[in-house]
mmCIF file of C-alpha atoms in Angstrom:
data_model
loop_
_atom_site.group_PDB
_atom_site.id
_atom_site.type_symbol
_atom_site.label_atom_id
_atom_site.label_comp_id
_atom_site.label_asym_id
_atom_site.label_seq_id
_atom_site.Cartn_x
_atom_site.Cartn_y
_atom_site.Cartn_z
ATOM 1 C CA UNK A 1 0.169 0.025 -0.075
ATOM 2 C CA UNK A 2 2.847 2.616 1.120
ATOM 3 C CA UNK A 3 2.660 6.217 -0.143
ATOM 4 C CA UNK A 4 1.144 5.067 -3.861
ATOM 5 C CA UNK A 5 -1.949 7.342 -3.405
ATOM 6 C CA UNK A 6 0.433 10.440 -3.030
ATOM 7 C CA UNK A 7 2.356 9.920 -6.335
ATOM 8 C CA UNK A 8 -1.085 9.078 -8.440
ATOM 9 C CA UNK A 9 -1.767 11.880 -10.700
ATOM 10 C CA UNK A 10 -4.858 14.188 -10.300
ATOM 11 C CA UNK A 11 -6.577 16.498 -12.736
ATOM 12 C CA UNK A 12 -7.701 19.949 -11.754
ATOM 13 C CA UNK A 13 -9.891 21.468 -14.289
ATOM 14 C CA UNK A 14 -7.603 20.777 -17.507
ATOM 15 C CA UNK A 15 -4.558 20.721 -15.603
ATOM 16 C CA UNK A 16 -2.609 17.386 -15.028
ATOM 17 C CA UNK A 17 -0.773 17.209 -11.850
ATOM 18 C CA UNK A 18 1.807 14.553 -11.243
ATOM 19 C CA UNK A 19 0.899 13.830 -7.319
ATOM 20 C CA UNK A 20 -1.311 14.303 -4.474
ATOM 21 C CA UNK A 21 0.493 16.139 -1.805
ATOM 22 C CA UNK A 22 0.532 19.930 -2.406
ATOM 23 C CA UNK A 23 2.159 22.753 -0.660
ATOM 24 C CA UNK A 24 -0.867 25.006 1.069
ATOM 25 C CA UNK A 25 -0.803 28.870 1.448
ATOM 26 C CA UNK A 26 1.392 30.218 4.011
ATOM 27 C CA UNK A 27 2.537 33.698 4.964
ATOM 28 C CA UNK A 28 6.105 34.035 3.659
ATOM 29 C CA UNK A 29 7.091 37.417 4.860
ATOM 30 C CA UNK A 30 9.694 37.410 2.173
ATOM 31 C CA UNK A 31 8.520 40.276 -0.503
ATOM 32 C CA UNK A 32 9.588 43.718 -0.692
ATOM 33 C CA UNK A 33 7.617 46.165 1.493
ATOM 34 C CA UNK A 34 5.916 47.088 -1.731
ATOM 35 C CA UNK A 35 4.820 43.542 -2.605
ATOM 36 C CA UNK A 36 7.569 42.547 -5.270
ATOM 37 C CA UNK A 37 9.278 38.871 -5.488
ATOM 38 C CA UNK A 38 12.674 38.742 -4.242
ATOM 39 C CA UNK A 39 15.378 36.130 -4.111
ATOM 40 C CA UNK A 40 14.765 35.689 -0.134
ATOM 41 C CA UNK A 41 11.313 34.592 -1.516
ATOM 42 C CA UNK A 42 12.321 32.274 -4.228
ATOM 43 C CA UNK A 43 14.842 30.586 -2.060
ATOM 44 C CA UNK A 44 12.189 29.481 0.372
ATOM 45 C CA UNK A 45 10.384 27.609 -2.518
ATOM 46 C CA UNK A 46 13.490 26.489 -4.474
ATOM 47 C CA UNK A 47 13.892 23.507 -2.218
ATOM 48 C CA UNK A 48 10.044 22.676 -2.685
ATOM 49 C CA UNK A 49 10.557 23.027 -6.434
ATOM 50 C CA UNK A 50 13.776 20.562 -6.504
ATOM 51 C CA UNK A 51 11.738 17.887 -4.321
ATOM 52 C CA UNK A 52 9.103 17.817 -7.091
ATOM 53 C CA UNK A 53 6.320 19.017 -5.141
ATOM 54 C CA UNK A 54 3.438 18.497 -7.532
ATOM 55 C CA UNK A 55 1.552 21.691 -6.695
ATOM 56 C CA UNK A 56 2.696 24.792 -4.845
ATOM 57 C CA UNK A 57 0.134 27.479 -3.778
ATOM 58 C CA UNK A 58 1.815 30.792 -2.924
ATOM 59 C CA UNK A 59 1.114 32.624 0.276
ATOM 60 C CA UNK A 60 -1.851 34.971 0.305
ATOM 61 C CA UNK A 61 -1.071 37.521 -2.611
ATOM 62 C CA UNK A 62 -2.969 41.119 -2.140
ATOM 63 C CA UNK A 63 -5.126 42.143 -5.028
ATOM 64 C CA UNK A 64 -4.834 45.615 -4.292
ATOM 65 C CA UNK A 65 -2.968 47.846 -1.895
ATOM 66 C CA UNK A 66 -6.298 48.368 0.228
ATOM 67 C CA UNK A 67 -6.399 44.494 0.806
ATOM 68 C CA UNK A 68 -2.646 44.320 1.810
ATOM 69 C CA UNK A 69 -2.849 42.725 5.127
ATOM 70 C CA UNK A 70 0.760 42.175 6.574
ATOM 71 C CA UNK A 71 4.378 43.370 6.372
ATOM 72 C CA UNK A 72 6.204 42.226 3.357
ATOM 73 C CA UNK A 73 3.505 40.193 2.033
ATOM 74 C CA UNK A 74 3.784 39.392 -1.808
ATOM 75 C CA UNK A 75 1.431 41.329 -4.026
ATOM 76 C CA UNK A 76 -0.116 40.675 -7.769
ATOM 77 C CA UNK A 77 -2.003 43.955 -7.273
ATOM 78 C CA UNK A 78 -0.089 45.826 -10.331
ATOM 79 C CA UNK A 79 1.473 44.854 -13.753
ATOM 80 C CA UNK A 80 4.905 46.231 -12.194
ATOM 81 C CA UNK A 81 4.713 42.720 -10.229
ATOM 82 C CA UNK A 82 5.030 40.882 -13.472
ATOM 83 C CA UNK A 83 8.719 40.164 -13.790
ATOM 84 C CA UNK A 84 8.715 38.537 -10.180
ATOM 85 C CA UNK A 85 5.783 36.635 -10.976
ATOM 86 C CA UNK A 86 7.175 35.254 -13.943
ATOM 87 C CA UNK A 87 10.689 34.630 -12.406
ATOM 88 C CA UNK A 88 8.376 32.589 -9.472
ATOM 89 C CA UNK A 89 6.511 30.480 -12.209
ATOM 90 C CA UNK A 90 9.690 29.632 -14.181
ATOM 91 C CA UNK A 91 11.339 28.421 -10.786
ATOM 92 C CA UNK A 92 8.296 26.187 -10.366
ATOM 93 C CA UNK A 93 8.446 24.640 -13.638
ATOM 94 C CA UNK A 94 12.135 24.148 -13.659
ATOM 95 C CA UNK A 95 11.367 21.244 -11.302
ATOM 96 C CA UNK A 96 8.317 19.894 -12.498
ATOM 97 C CA UNK A 97 5.834 21.691 -9.979
ATOM 98 C CA UNK A 98 2.774 23.697 -10.907
ATOM 99 C CA UNK A 99 2.257 26.840 -9.196
ATOM 100 C CA UNK A 100 -1.131 28.499 -8.269
ATOM 101 C CA UNK A 101 -1.178 32.231 -7.288
ATOM 102 C CA UNK A 102 -3.297 32.961 -3.895
ATOM 103 C CA UNK A 103 -5.513 35.824 -4.366
ATOM 104 C CA UNK A 104 -6.575 37.506 -1.074
ATOM 105 C CA UNK A 105 -7.877 40.973 0.173
ATOM 106 C CA UNK A 106 -7.358 41.355 3.828
ATOM 107 C CA UNK A 107 -10.513 43.405 4.625
ATOM 108 C CA UNK A 108 -10.611 43.921 8.262
ATOM 109 C CA UNK A 109 -8.120 41.178 9.033
ATOM 110 C CA UNK A 110 -4.752 43.285 9.532
ATOM 111 C CA UNK A 111 -3.273 45.026 12.297
ATOM 112 C CA UNK A 112 -3.282 48.555 10.461
ATOM 113 C CA UNK A 113 -4.030 49.171 6.781
ATOM 114 C CA UNK A 114 -1.398 49.646 4.596
ATOM 115 C CA UNK A 115 0.578 52.918 4.089
ATOM 116 C CA UNK A 116 -1.928 55.632 2.201
ATOM 117 C CA UNK A 117 -4.994 53.554 2.757
ATOM 118 C CA UNK A 118 -7.269 55.492 5.529
ATOM 119 C CA UNK A 119 -9.128 52.744 6.916
ATOM 120 C CA UNK A 120 -9.768 48.864 6.738
ATOM 121 C CA UNK A 121 -13.111 47.825 5.096
ATOM 122 C CA UNK A 122 -15.102 44.661 5.606
ATOM 123 C CA UNK A 123 -18.498 43.667 5.176
ATOM 124 C CA UNK A 124 -19.907 45.432 8.051
ATOM 125 C CA UNK A 125 -18.336 47.548 10.881
ATOM 126 C CA UNK A 126 -17.648 44.878 13.329
ATOM 127 C CA UNK A 127 -14.311 45.116 15.124
ATOM 128 C CA UNK A 128 -11.745 41.909 14.581
ATOM 129 C CA UNK A 129 -11.286 40.598 17.762
ATOM 130 C CA UNK A 130 -7.678 39.336 17.485
ATOM 131 C CA UNK A 131 -6.038 42.424 16.423
ATOM 132 C CA UNK A 132 -8.429 44.867 17.267
ATOM 133 C CA UNK A 133 -9.145 46.682 13.750
ATOM 134 C CA UNK A 134 -12.529 48.391 13.233
ATOM 135 C CA UNK A 135 -13.314 48.604 9.602
ATOM 136 C CA UNK A 136 -16.046 50.849 7.897
ATOM 137 C CA UNK A 137 -18.589 48.573 5.857
ATOM 138 C CA UNK A 138 -17.870 48.441 2.018
ATOM 139 C CA UNK A 139 -20.112 50.834 -0.023
ATOM 140 C CA UNK A 140 -21.767 49.376 -2.846
ATOM 141 C CA UNK A 141 -20.218 51.627 -5.278
ATOM 142 C CA UNK A 142 -17.004 50.001 -4.293
ATOM 143 C CA UNK A 143 -18.038 46.129 -4.980
ATOM 144 C CA UNK A 144 -17.122 46.843 -8.990
ATOM 145 C CA UNK A 145 -13.540 47.793 -8.096
ATOM 146 C CA UNK A 146 -12.847 45.241 -5.418
ATOM 147 C CA UNK A 147 -14.380 42.311 -7.881
ATOM 148 C CA UNK A 148 -12.095 43.868 -10.620
ATOM 149 C CA UNK A 149 -9.257 43.536 -8.371
ATOM 150 C CA UNK A 150 -9.517 39.861 -8.303
ATOM 151 C CA UNK A 151 -10.219 39.265 -11.740
ATOM 152 C CA UNK A 152 -7.180 41.462 -12.849
ATOM 153 C CA UNK A 153 -4.836 39.650 -10.495
ATOM 154 C CA UNK A 154 -5.960 36.221 -11.819
ATOM 155 C CA UNK A 155 -5.140 37.407 -15.535
ATOM 156 C CA UNK A 156 -1.641 38.762 -14.229
ATOM 157 C CA UNK A 157 -1.189 35.255 -12.559
ATOM 158 C CA UNK A 158 -2.153 33.658 -16.181
ATOM 159 C CA UNK A 159 0.264 36.116 -17.922
ATOM 160 C CA UNK A 160 2.959 35.500 -15.881
ATOM 161 C CA UNK A 161 2.899 31.842 -16.765
ATOM 162 C CA UNK A 162 1.454 30.454 -13.469
ATOM 163 C CA UNK A 163 -0.931 27.486 -13.706
ATOM 164 C CA UNK A 164 -3.835 28.437 -12.039
ATOM 165 C CA UNK A 165 -5.145 30.577 -9.145
ATOM 166 C CA UNK A 166 -6.882 30.049 -5.594
ATOM 167 C CA UNK A 167 -9.105 32.531 -4.563
ATOM 168 C CA UNK A 168 -8.961 32.722 -0.513
ATOM 169 C CA UNK A 169 -12.186 32.568 0.766
ATOM 170 C CA UNK A 170 -11.149 31.071 4.183
ATOM 171 C CA UNK A 171 -9.297 31.982 7.464
ATOM 172 C CA UNK A 172 -11.127 35.315 8.425
ATOM 173 C CA UNK A 173 -9.962 37.327 5.415
ATOM 174 C CA UNK A 174 -12.458 39.661 3.263
ATOM 175 C CA UNK A 175 -14.293 37.004 1.424
ATOM 176 C CA UNK A 176 -14.616 35.004 4.615
ATOM 177 C CA UNK A 177 -15.900 38.011 6.310
ATOM 178 C CA UNK A 178 -18.648 38.117 3.825
ATOM 179 C CA UNK A 179 -19.754 34.263 4.555
ATOM 180 C CA UNK A 180 -19.717 34.488 8.168
ATOM 181 C CA UNK A 181 -22.487 35.907 9.972
ATOM 182 C CA UNK A 182 -20.483 37.043 12.745
ATOM 183 C CA UNK A 183 -18.773 39.888 10.627
ATOM 184 C CA UNK A 184 -21.457 40.223 8.115
ATOM 185 C CA UNK A 185 -24.504 42.021 9.545
ATOM 186 C CA UNK A 186 -25.627 43.620 6.091
ATOM 187 C CA UNK A 187 -29.133 44.031 5.122
ATOM 188 C CA UNK A 188 -28.659 44.519 1.312
ATOM 189 C CA UNK A 189 -28.438 41.950 -1.304
ATOM 190 C CA UNK A 190 -24.831 41.050 0.127
ATOM 191 C CA UNK A 191 -25.969 39.849 3.461
ATOM 192 C CA UNK A 192 -29.069 39.089 5.744
ATOM 193 C CA UNK A 193 -29.122 35.114 4.967
ATOM 194 C CA UNK A 194 -26.692 32.530 4.000
ATOM 195 C CA UNK A 195 -27.357 32.810 0.373
ATOM 196 C CA UNK A 196 -26.956 36.562 0.296
ATOM 197 C CA UNK A 197 -23.786 36.083 2.018
ATOM 198 C CA UNK A 198 -22.440 34.376 -0.881
ATOM 199 C CA UNK A 199 -22.932 36.848 -3.389
ATOM 200 C CA UNK A 200 -19.904 38.553 -3.471
ATOM 201 C CA UNK A 201 -17.735 35.428 -3.440
ATOM 202 C CA UNK A 202 -19.919 34.128 -6.416
ATOM 203 C CA UNK A 203 -19.496 37.660 -8.374
ATOM 204 C CA UNK A 204 -15.609 37.373 -7.680
ATOM 205 C CA UNK A 205 -15.446 33.878 -9.046
ATOM 206 C CA UNK A 206 -17.662 34.944 -12.072
ATOM 207 C CA UNK A 207 -15.311 37.539 -12.723
ATOM 208 C CA UNK A 208 -12.094 35.595 -12.511
ATOM 209 C CA UNK A 209 -13.530 32.885 -14.488
ATOM 210 C CA UNK A 210 -14.411 35.287 -17.549
ATOM 211 C CA UNK A 211 -11.311 36.873 -17.304
ATOM 212 C CA UNK A 212 -8.777 33.992 -17.365
ATOM 213 C CA UNK A 213 -11.465 31.500 -19.747
ATOM 214 C CA UNK A 214 -12.394 28.293 -19.054
ATOM 215 C CA UNK A 215 -9.038 26.079 -19.513
ATOM 216 C CA UNK A 216 -7.241 28.050 -16.727
ATOM 217 C CA UNK A 217 -7.242 26.235 -13.398
ATOM 218 C CA UNK A 218 -9.348 27.987 -10.540
ATOM 219 C CA UNK A 219 -9.859 26.886 -7.295
ATOM 220 C CA UNK A 220 -11.065 28.228 -3.877
ATOM 221 C CA UNK A 221 -9.844 27.772 -0.256
ATOM 222 C CA UNK A 222 -12.961 27.439 2.142
ATOM 223 C CA UNK A 223 -13.801 27.039 5.701
ATOM 224 C CA UNK A 224 -15.223 23.875 6.730
ATOM 225 C CA UNK A 225 -15.715 25.546 10.261
ATOM 226 C CA UNK A 226 -14.966 29.143 11.451
ATOM 227 C CA UNK A 227 -14.305 27.451 14.778
ATOM 228 C CA UNK A 228 -16.195 30.522 16.279
ATOM 229 C CA UNK A 229 -18.871 29.309 18.959
ATOM 230 C CA UNK A 230 -21.738 31.577 17.920
ATOM 231 C CA UNK A 231 -22.202 33.219 14.638
ATOM 232 C CA UNK A 232 -19.862 31.142 12.480
ATOM 233 C CA UNK A 233 -20.397 29.533 9.129
ATOM 234 C CA UNK A 234 -22.572 26.271 8.791
ATOM 235 C CA UNK A 235 -20.931 23.492 7.165
ATOM 236 C CA UNK A 236 -24.032 22.582 4.863
ATOM 237 C CA UNK A 237 -23.858 26.499 3.689
ATOM 238 C CA UNK A 238 -20.152 26.140 2.985
ATOM 239 C CA UNK A 239 -20.982 23.115 0.603
ATOM 240 C CA UNK A 240 -23.867 24.744 -1.011
ATOM 241 C CA UNK A 241 -21.345 27.667 -2.155
ATOM 242 C CA UNK A 242 -18.914 24.967 -3.182
ATOM 243 C CA UNK A 243 -21.973 23.204 -5.432
ATOM 244 C CA UNK A 244 -23.015 26.308 -6.832
ATOM 245 C CA UNK A 245 -19.422 27.416 -7.811
ATOM 246 C CA UNK A 246 -18.811 23.637 -9.337
ATOM 247 C CA UNK A 247 -21.922 24.532 -11.238
ATOM 248 C CA UNK A 248 -20.163 27.477 -12.863
ATOM 249 C CA UNK A 249 -16.866 25.960 -13.628
ATOM 250 C CA UNK A 250 -14.703 25.650 -10.294
ATOM 251 C CA UNK A 251 -11.994 23.335 -10.761
ATOM 252 C CA UNK A 252 -11.277 22.310 -7.133
ATOM 253 C CA UNK A 253 -11.909 22.885 -3.193
ATOM 254 C CA UNK A 254 -9.078 23.276 -0.667
ATOM 255 C CA UNK A 255 -10.926 22.742 2.916
ATOM 256 C CA UNK A 256 -9.641 24.372 6.050
ATOM 257 C CA UNK A 257 -10.921 26.125 9.131
ATOM 258 C CA UNK A 258 -10.810 29.041 11.501
ATOM 259 C CA UNK A 259 -10.273 32.560 11.602
ATOM 260 C CA UNK A 260 -7.775 34.991 13.408
ATOM 261 C CA UNK A 261 -10.988 35.952 15.219
ATOM 262 C CA UNK A 262 -10.937 32.387 16.864
ATOM 263 C CA UNK A 263 -6.919 32.108 16.831
ATOM 264 C CA UNK A 264 -5.226 30.366 16.348
ATOM 265 C CA UNK A 265 -7.732 27.646 15.404
ATOM 266 C CA UNK A 266 -6.219 27.608 11.951
ATOM 267 C CA UNK A 267 -3.374 25.509 13.166
ATOM 268 C CA UNK A 268 -2.725 22.994 16.034
ATOM 269 C CA UNK A 269 -0.001 21.509 18.006
ATOM 270 C CA UNK A 270 1.919 23.284 20.555
ATOM 271 C CA UNK A 271 1.759 26.821 21.688
ATOM 272 C CA UNK A 272 4.352 27.604 24.327
ATOM 273 C CA UNK A 273 5.594 31.192 23.501
ATOM 274 C CA UNK A 274 3.397 31.513 20.580
ATOM 275 C CA UNK A 275 1.516 34.756 21.854
ATOM 276 C CA UNK A 276 4.655 36.481 22.969
ATOM 277 C CA UNK A 277 6.405 35.685 19.777
ATOM 278 C CA UNK A 278 3.427 37.254 17.883
ATOM 279 C CA UNK A 279 3.587 40.129 20.111
ATOM 280 C CA UNK A 280 7.669 40.556 20.282
ATOM 281 C CA UNK A 281 8.596 39.396 16.262
ATOM 282 C CA UNK A 282 5.257 38.823 14.701
ATOM 283 C CA UNK A 283 2.528 40.750 13.122
ATOM 284 C CA UNK A 284 1.141 41.959 16.396
ATOM 285 C CA UNK A 285 4.064 44.296 16.884
ATOM 286 C CA UNK A 286 2.215 46.776 15.398
ATOM 287 C CA UNK A 287 -1.076 46.284 17.647
ATOM 288 C CA UNK A 288 -1.656 49.191 20.130
ATOM 289 C CA UNK A 289 0.255 49.436 23.143
ATOM 290 C CA UNK A 290 -2.914 48.761 24.936
ATOM 291 C CA UNK A 291 -3.554 45.440 23.280
ATOM 292 C CA UNK A 292 -0.031 44.406 23.592
ATOM 293 C CA UNK A 293 0.294 44.999 26.982
ATOM 294 C CA UNK A 294 -3.068 42.856 27.652
ATOM 295 C CA UNK A 295 -2.020 40.109 25.557
ATOM 296 C CA UNK A 296 1.406 39.898 27.257
ATOM 297 C CA UNK A 297 -0.022 39.739 30.460
ATOM 298 C CA UNK A 298 -2.777 37.019 29.557
ATOM 299 C CA UNK A 299 -0.290 35.117 27.311
ATOM 300 C CA UNK A 300 0.345 32.432 29.697
ATOM 301 C CA UNK A 301 -3.166 31.709 30.300
ATOM 302 C CA UNK A 302 -4.116 31.802 26.478
ATOM 303 C CA UNK A 303 -1.359 29.671 25.481
ATOM 304 C CA UNK A 304 -2.326 27.201 28.192
ATOM 305 C CA UNK A 305 -5.741 26.880 26.561
ATOM 306 C CA UNK A 306 -4.628 26.929 23.189
ATOM 307 C CA UNK A 307 -2.505 23.991 24.023
ATOM 308 C CA UNK A 308 -5.785 22.154 25.314
ATOM 309 C CA UNK A 309 -8.267 23.140 22.683
ATOM 310 C CA UNK A 310 -5.935 22.601 19.693
ATOM 311 C CA UNK A 311 -3.696 19.507 20.213
ATOM 312 C CA UNK A 312 -1.625 18.382 17.542
ATOM 313 C CA UNK A 313 -3.242 15.620 15.240
ATOM 314 C CA UNK A 314 -2.841 14.791 11.560
ATOM 315 C CA UNK A 315 -5.996 15.485 9.281
ATOM 316 C CA UNK A 316 -8.163 17.637 11.958
ATOM 317 C CA UNK A 317 -10.163 18.956 8.886
ATOM 318 C CA UNK A 318 -11.033 15.667 7.312
ATOM 319 C CA UNK A 319 -14.538 15.074 8.914
ATOM 320 C CA UNK A 320 -15.651 18.592 7.196
ATOM 321 C CA UNK A 321 -13.571 17.535 4.088
ATOM 322 C CA UNK A 322 -15.198 14.151 3.663
ATOM 323 C CA UNK A 323 -18.682 16.008 3.573
ATOM 324 C CA UNK A 324 -17.374 18.323 0.692
ATOM 325 C CA UNK A 325 -15.979 15.135 -0.921
ATOM 326 C CA UNK A 326 -19.629 13.298 -0.992
ATOM 327 C CA UNK A 327 -21.128 16.218 -2.233
ATOM 328 C CA UNK A 328 -18.624 17.434 -4.964
ATOM 329 C CA UNK A 329 -17.617 15.922 -8.389
ATOM 330 C CA UNK A 330 -14.395 18.278 -8.427
ATOM 331 C CA UNK A 331 -11.502 17.618 -6.344
ATOM 332 C CA UNK A 332 -11.391 18.319 -2.792
ATOM 333 C CA UNK A 333 -7.979 19.009 -1.016
ATOM 334 C CA UNK A 334 -7.524 18.808 2.758
ATOM 335 C CA UNK A 335 -5.082 20.728 4.778
ATOM 336 C CA UNK A 336 -4.432 20.057 8.603
ATOM 337 C CA UNK A 337 -1.602 19.000 10.544
ATOM 338 C CA UNK A 338 -0.366 16.565 7.494
ATOM 339 C CA UNK A 339 3.331 15.308 7.721
ATOM 340 C CA UNK A 340 3.693 11.471 8.075
ATOM 341 C CA UNK A 341 3.365 9.613 4.774
ATOM 342 C CA UNK A 342 0.808 7.074 6.294
ATOM 343 C CA UNK A 343 -1.632 9.374 7.179
ATOM 344 C CA UNK A 344 -1.406 11.574 4.173
ATOM 345 C CA UNK A 345 -1.825 8.319 2.074
ATOM 346 C CA UNK A 346 -4.948 6.871 4.358
ATOM 347 C CA UNK A 347 -6.890 10.274 4.127
ATOM 348 C CA UNK A 348 -6.692 9.800 0.107
ATOM 349 C CA UNK A 349 -7.064 6.029 0.228
ATOM 350 C CA UNK A 350 -10.178 6.506 2.767
ATOM 351 C CA UNK A 351 -12.132 8.539 0.138
ATOM 352 C CA UNK A 352 -12.283 11.492 2.607
ATOM 353 C CA UNK A 353 -10.364 13.719 0.195
ATOM 354 C CA UNK A 354 -8.648 13.611 -3.397
ATOM 355 C CA UNK A 355 -5.493 15.221 -2.216
ATOM 356 C CA UNK A 356 -3.963 16.674 0.793
ATOM 357 C CA UNK A 357 -2.196 19.761 1.401
ATOM 358 C CA UNK A 358 0.860 20.526 3.946
ATOM 359 C CA UNK A 359 2.329 24.049 5.394
ATOM 360 C CA UNK A 360 4.133 23.613 8.305
ATOM 361 C CA UNK A 361 5.462 20.133 7.281
ATOM 362 C CA UNK A 362 6.932 21.722 4.072
ATOM 363 C CA UNK A 363 8.681 24.547 6.192
ATOM 364 C CA UNK A 364 10.157 22.184 8.201
ATOM 365 C CA UNK A 365 11.140 19.746 5.533
ATOM 366 C CA UNK A 366 10.692 21.508 2.015
ATOM 367 C CA UNK A 367 12.018 18.197 0.374
ATOM 368 C CA UNK A 368 8.693 16.581 2.007
ATOM 369 C CA UNK A 369 7.666 15.094 -1.064
ATOM 370 C CA UNK A 370 11.015 13.599 -2.260
ATOM 371 C CA UNK A 371 11.217 11.948 1.102
ATOM 372 C CA UNK A 372 8.066 10.276 1.370
ATOM 373 C CA UNK A 373 9.172 6.881 0.965
ATOM 374 C CA UNK A 374 12.462 7.299 2.901
ATOM 375 C CA UNK A 375 12.414 6.038 6.738
ATOM 376 C CA UNK A 376 10.930 8.808 8.919
ATOM 377 C CA UNK A 377 14.210 8.458 11.143
ATOM 378 C CA UNK A 378 16.149 10.056 8.107
ATOM 379 C CA UNK A 379 14.179 12.736 7.491
ATOM 380 C CA UNK A 380 13.365 16.250 9.367
ATOM 381 C CA UNK A 381 9.761 16.192 10.690
ATOM 382 C CA UNK A 382 7.889 19.181 11.918
ATOM 383 C CA UNK A 383 7.492 19.185 15.794
ATOM 384 C CA UNK A 384 4.366 21.699 15.616
ATOM 385 C CA UNK A 385 5.981 24.125 17.774
ATOM 386 C CA UNK A 386 4.422 26.751 15.718
ATOM 387 C CA UNK A 387 7.071 28.952 15.993
ATOM 388 C CA UNK A 388 7.064 29.546 12.212
ATOM 389 C CA UNK A 389 3.521 30.734 12.562
ATOM 390 C CA UNK A 390 4.178 32.933 15.678
ATOM 391 C CA UNK A 391 6.901 35.162 13.939
ATOM 392 C CA UNK A 392 4.487 35.586 10.902
ATOM 393 C CA UNK A 393 4.040 38.804 9.367
ATOM 394 C CA UNK A 394 7.528 40.115 11.176
ATOM 395 C CA UNK A 395 10.384 37.607 10.624
ATOM 396 C CA UNK A 396 10.674 35.400 7.393
ATOM 397 C CA UNK A 397 8.693 32.233 7.345
ATOM 398 C CA UNK A 398 11.227 29.202 8.306
ATOM 399 C CA UNK A 399 11.457 26.356 10.714
ATOM 400 C CA UNK A 400 12.687 28.286 13.751
ATOM 401 C CA UNK A 401 12.986 24.804 15.824
ATOM 402 C CA UNK A 402 16.536 23.910 16.093
ATOM 403 C CA UNK A 403 15.795 20.290 16.740
ATOM 404 C CA UNK A 404 14.369 19.731 13.447
ATOM 405 C CA UNK A 405 17.634 20.686 11.518
ATOM 406 C CA UNK A 406 15.606 21.900 8.526
ATOM 407 C CA UNK A 407 17.710 23.414 5.693
ATOM 408 C CA UNK A 408 15.725 26.626 6.452
ATOM 409 C CA UNK A 409 15.990 26.398 10.244
ATOM 410 C CA UNK A 410 17.665 29.661 11.988
ATOM 411 C CA UNK A 411 17.326 30.794 15.607
ATOM 412 C CA UNK A 412 15.015 33.391 16.906
#
């Protein structure tokens, strides 16, 4: 049995992909401050390409300057980005990997707006609970420009030679904010019930598909659960959205979970020092003094609670993913703690998902795909200490656990 399912080709739209272990999107914090590709960014991906990773999804790329949500985040908002994007695509193709650009708008999910942007925007004026940002509601006359920014970004990915795009509809970013009743309190055509909350994601997909044509791969990343006790999305509604998009030509769905507001439920594992790292090395360095002092004081309690609420396990999104797989005809990809070949292969073999994606596993060992059939004692393995996530938005993404010995490891 072994790892055969991970080496089995899969078709996403018109695109043939040589295996079923993909790199999931992560913060990179390696672009220039205006979003341009750097050698440092390419060096992060180079070993994954050398390992023959079948499909690589970029970190979340901002589709407009207004949608930029993190320090040194890569951008796909301007034609000036095209030379670097082409270099990125060429690198991926040099090792046989396919490359998808993840298209994103941060909405309210940012510590502070990008320079020159007066305020964050969202579905409604609902404060983001983790980072404290208070947005204003998106006006109806602003919807066309937002939709166009996604379509133009997708066209740039296509023109740069990338193989597809992933529209980010999860993790509490702008489109996730429209889908969630917690953050969407609108009473117009874009809010009020589940179907209305789907309207903006549907319009953005349609604009993207119209711009890139029927043969270019377009997938989405979608929460199976927001992990918000009151006011999060319902799994049935998320599946309905995926079905509606499938009917309109969507090529695949990656299933994930969580918001920053339910942080850090997007991940699992060990959290000792996580909050402190966010405040001193990561994105929360830019938060208000009061918020930083409050979180610093509460850090031991928060970390203790997180350790017990989100313990490490592989495939923690499979229960939701298998419901998508039952309902959809297009491929379902599942992310969530995967790193061992046995767990990844079993997830596919069981029929719960068509492919698996890894983020932290590939940060710890970017040669993971090449190493699938090696004895586990001979390859680096992620310890799920979450140090890489803790410093995101401040320091470059890398494995910061010296016990792992990753080629990208460094000390804090």
